[in-house]
Coordinates of C-alpha atoms in Angstrom, one line a residue:
Chain A
E1 CA -29.4 21.4 28.7
A2 CA -30.0 22.1 25.0
Q3 CA -28.7 19.2 23.0
V4 CA -28.9 16.7 20.2
T5 CA -28.7 13.1 21.2
Q6 CA -28.0 10.0 19.1
N7 CA -28.4 6.3 20.0
P8 CA -26.6 4.1 19.8
R9 CA -23.1 5.7 19.9
Y10 CA -21.4 2.6 18.6
L11 CA -22.9 -0.3 16.7
I12 CA -21.4 -3.4 15.0
T13 CA -23.9 -5.3 12.8
V14 CA -23.9 -7.7 9.9
T15 CA -25.0 -7.2 6.3
G16 CA -28.7 -7.2 5.8
K17 CA -29.8 -6.8 9.4
K18 CA -32.1 -3.8 9.6
L19 CA -31.2 -1.1 12.0
T20 CA -32.3 2.3 13.2
V21 CA -30.2 5.1 14.6
T22 CA -32.2 7.5 16.7
C23 CA -31.8 11.3 16.8
S24 CA -33.6 13.6 19.2
Q25 CA -33.3 17.3 19.9
N26 CA -34.9 19.4 22.7
M27 CA -34.5 22.8 21.2
N28 CA -37.8 22.9 19.2
H29 CA -35.9 23.1 16.0
E30 CA -37.8 22.7 12.7
Y31 CA -34.8 21.6 10.6
M32 CA -33.0 18.3 11.2
S33 CA -30.4 16.5 9.1
W34 CA -28.2 13.4 8.9
Y35 CA -24.6 13.3 7.7
R36 CA -22.1 10.6 7.2
Q37 CA -18.4 11.1 7.5
D38 CA -15.7 9.0 5.8
P39 CA -12.0 9.4 5.7
G40 CA -11.0 11.7 2.8
L41 CA -14.5 12.5 1.9
G42 CA -15.5 14.9 4.7
L43 CA -19.1 15.2 5.9
R44 CA -21.8 14.4 3.3
Q45 CA -25.5 15.0 3.8
I46 CA -27.8 12.0 3.6
Y47 CA -31.3 13.4 4.3
Y48 CA -32.8 16.5 5.8
S49 CA -36.2 17.5 7.1
M50 CA -37.6 21.0 7.1
N51 CA -40.4 20.1 9.5
V52 CA -42.7 17.3 10.6
E53 CA -43.6 15.0 7.7
V54 CA -41.3 16.9 5.3
T55 CA -38.1 15.1 4.3
D56 CA -35.8 15.4 1.3
K57 CA -32.7 13.8 -0.1
G58 CA -29.2 15.1 0.5
D59 CA -26.1 14.2 -1.4
V60 CA -25.9 10.5 -0.6
P61 CA -29.4 9.1 0.2
E62 CA -29.0 5.7 -1.4
G63 CA -29.5 2.8 1.1
Y64 CA -31.1 5.1 3.8
K65 CA -34.6 6.0 4.9
V66 CA -35.8 8.7 7.4
S67 CA -39.0 9.7 9.0
R68 CA -40.2 12.8 10.8
K69 CA -43.3 12.0 12.7
E70 CA -42.5 14.2 15.6
K71 CA -40.7 17.5 15.7
R72 CA -38.0 16.4 18.1
N73 CA -37.1 13.0 16.5
F74 CA -35.5 12.1 13.2
P75 CA -34.5 8.5 13.0
L76 CA -32.2 7.1 10.3
I77 CA -33.1 3.7 9.0
L78 CA -30.9 1.3 7.2
E79 CA -33.2 -1.4 5.8
S80 CA -30.5 -3.7 4.6
P81 CA -27.1 -2.4 5.7
S82 CA -24.0 -3.1 3.6
P83 CA -20.3 -2.8 4.4
N84 CA -20.1 0.4 2.4
Q85 CA -22.3 2.0 5.0
T86 CA -19.7 1.6 7.6
S87 CA -19.1 5.2 8.7
L88 CA -19.4 7.8 11.4
Y89 CA -22.9 9.3 11.4
F90 CA -24.0 12.7 12.7
C91 CA -27.4 14.1 13.3
A92 CA -27.9 17.9 13.4
S93 CA -30.7 20.4 14.0
S94 CA -31.4 24.1 13.7
F95 CA -34.2 26.6 13.4
R96 CA -35.5 26.9 9.9
D97 CA -34.2 30.0 8.0
R98 CA -37.2 32.2 7.3
G99 CA -35.4 34.3 4.7
H100 CA -35.6 37.6 6.6
G101 CA -32.3 38.8 5.3
R102 CA -29.8 38.3 8.1
E103 CA -30.0 34.8 9.3
E104 CA -30.6 34.6 13.0
G105 CA -30.3 31.5 15.1
N106 CA -30.1 28.9 12.4
E107 CA -26.7 27.5 13.2
Q108 CA -26.7 23.8 13.2
F109 CA -26.2 21.9 16.5
F110 CA -24.7 18.4 16.0
G111 CA -25.1 15.3 18.0
P112 CA -22.1 13.3 19.3
G113 CA -22.0 10.8 16.4
T114 CA -22.7 7.2 15.9
R115 CA -19.9 4.9 14.8
L116 CA -21.4 2.1 12.7
T117 CA -19.6 -0.9 11.4
V118 CA -21.3 -3.3 9.0
L119 CA -19.6 -6.6 8.6
Chain B
D1 CA -24.7 25.4 -5.3
A2 CA -21.3 27.0 -4.8
K3 CA -18.5 24.8 -3.6
T4 CA -15.5 25.8 -1.6
T5 CA -11.8 25.2 -1.7
Q6 CA -9.6 25.1 1.4
P7 CA -6.0 24.1 2.0
T8 CA -5.7 20.5 3.3
S9 CA -3.7 21.4 6.4
M10 CA -2.0 24.3 8.2
D11 CA 0.1 24.8 11.3
C12 CA 0.0 27.8 13.7
A13 CA 2.1 28.6 16.7
E14 CA 0.3 28.8 20.0
G15 CA -0.7 32.4 20.8
R16 CA -0.4 33.6 17.3
A17 CA -3.3 34.4 14.9
A18 CA -4.5 31.6 12.8
N19 CA -5.7 32.7 9.3
L20 CA -7.6 30.1 7.5
P21 CA -8.4 30.9 3.8
C22 CA -11.4 29.7 1.8
N23 CA -12.1 30.2 -1.9
H24 CA -15.7 30.3 -3.1
S25 CA -15.4 31.8 -6.5
T26 CA -18.8 30.7 -7.7
I27 CA -20.7 32.2 -4.8
S28 CA -24.1 33.8 -5.6
G29 CA -25.4 37.0 -4.2
N30 CA -27.7 35.4 -1.7
E31 CA -25.3 32.8 -0.4
Y32 CA -23.8 33.0 3.1
V33 CA -20.4 31.9 4.2
Y34 CA -20.4 29.6 7.2
W35 CA -17.5 28.2 9.3
Y36 CA -17.7 25.2 11.5
R37 CA -15.0 23.2 13.2
Q38 CA -14.6 19.6 14.3
I39 CA -12.4 18.5 17.1
H40 CA -11.3 14.9 16.8
S41 CA -14.4 12.9 15.8
Q42 CA -16.9 15.0 17.8
G43 CA -19.9 16.7 16.1
P44 CA -19.0 19.8 14.2
Q45 CA -19.4 23.1 16.1
Y46 CA -20.6 26.4 14.6
I47 CA -18.1 29.3 14.6
I48 CA -19.4 32.2 12.6
H49 CA -21.1 33.2 9.4
G50 CA -21.5 36.2 7.2
L51 CA -22.9 37.5 3.9
K52 CA -20.7 40.4 2.7
N53 CA -19.6 42.4 5.8
N54 CA -16.8 41.3 8.1
E55 CA -18.1 39.6 11.2
T56 CA -16.6 39.1 14.7
N57 CA -17.8 37.1 17.7
E58 CA -16.2 35.7 20.8
M59 CA -14.6 32.8 18.9
A60 CA -13.3 34.3 15.7
S61 CA -13.4 37.0 13.0
L62 CA -14.6 36.4 9.4
I63 CA -13.2 38.6 6.6
I64 CA -15.0 38.4 3.3
T65 CA -13.4 40.0 0.2
E66 CA -15.3 42.7 -1.6
D67 CA -16.0 40.5 -4.6
R68 CA -17.1 37.7 -2.1
K69 CA -15.0 35.1 -3.9
S70 CA -12.9 34.3 -0.9
S71 CA -12.9 34.6 2.8
T72 CA -10.6 34.2 5.8
L73 CA -11.4 32.9 9.2
I74 CA -9.2 34.4 11.9
L75 CA -8.6 32.9 15.3
P76 CA -6.8 35.9 17.0
H77 CA -4.8 34.0 19.6
A78 CA -4.7 30.3 18.8
T79 CA -4.6 27.8 21.6
L80 CA -3.9 24.1 21.6
R81 CA -7.6 23.5 22.0
D82 CA -8.1 25.1 18.6
T83 CA -6.5 22.2 16.9
A84 CA -9.3 20.9 14.7
V85 CA -10.6 20.5 11.2
Y86 CA -12.2 23.8 10.0
Y87 CA -14.9 23.7 7.4
C88 CA -15.9 26.6 5.1
I89 CA -19.5 26.2 3.8
V90 CA -21.4 28.3 1.3
R91 CA -25.2 28.2 1.8
P92 CA -28.0 30.1 0.2
A93 CA -30.5 32.0 2.4
M94 CA -33.3 29.5 3.1
G95 CA -31.0 26.8 1.7
N96 CA -31.6 23.3 3.0
Q97 CA -28.5 21.5 1.9
F98 CA -25.1 21.8 3.4
Y99 CA -21.8 20.9 1.6
F100 CA -19.1 20.5 4.2
G101 CA -16.2 19.4 2.0
T102 CA -13.0 18.1 3.6
G103 CA -12.0 21.2 5.4
T104 CA -8.6 22.4 6.7
S105 CA -6.8 20.5 9.4
L106 CA -5.3 23.1 11.7
T107 CA -2.6 22.1 14.1
V108 CA -1.6 24.5 16.8
I109 CA 1.9 24.0 17.9
P110 CA 3.2 24.7 21.4

C-alpha cells in the first residue's frame, strides 16, 4: 500500500531533550516536506527536500533540522526542543514537478501526523 | 508568492452542493490553484488543482474565474463525510513551498 508513515504518532518530552521524528514513504517520491499545525495558524511548512541531499527552509525552520540521506526517509530533528514546539507535525511527499506545463502526479501525500508535547 | 483568502467557516445542507470560495488576487501567470482538505486532525488530502481552465474529477469541480483572481471548489452533493477544513493553495509550477493558510471549516448539516 502506497503510504507515508511517521513515528512516533504521539510523544511527550521535556525541554532540551533531543528527539527525532521519522518519516518514510514507499512511493519513490523525490519531494518530501515537513509541516507543523497549530490552532489558528493552519499548516506551516518547516523544511522541504527536492531530492537526496537537497534540503531547504520553509516558513518556520527555526529550532529544527532535517536530513535526506535516502530517498524514502526524511527525519525531523529537534536538537533542543522547547515548549513552543508543541504542535501537530505532518510529513508529506510527492513527485517533483518537472515543469512540463500541466502538472501530473505531484499531489502531496500526507502522513498521519505526530502529536508532540514539550513540557 | 501569492497568498489566498478564504472564509473561516461555512455550513451546507446534506445532499446540496457546497461552494467554497477562494480569493487569490495576486496570483501570477504560472501559478496553479490547489485544493486540499483535512478531516479532524488527519493528514490533509489532495482534492483537485488547475491553472486556468475549469477542472472536474470524482471528488469535486474547480471553477477558476477568467482573470484567475478567484476560484470556487464545488462539492456537488455534500455528505456528512465532507465535513472538514478545506485549504486553497496557490503554487507556482516547479514551486517548492506550500502556503496552506487556515482554510475554510465546512460543516455539512443533516
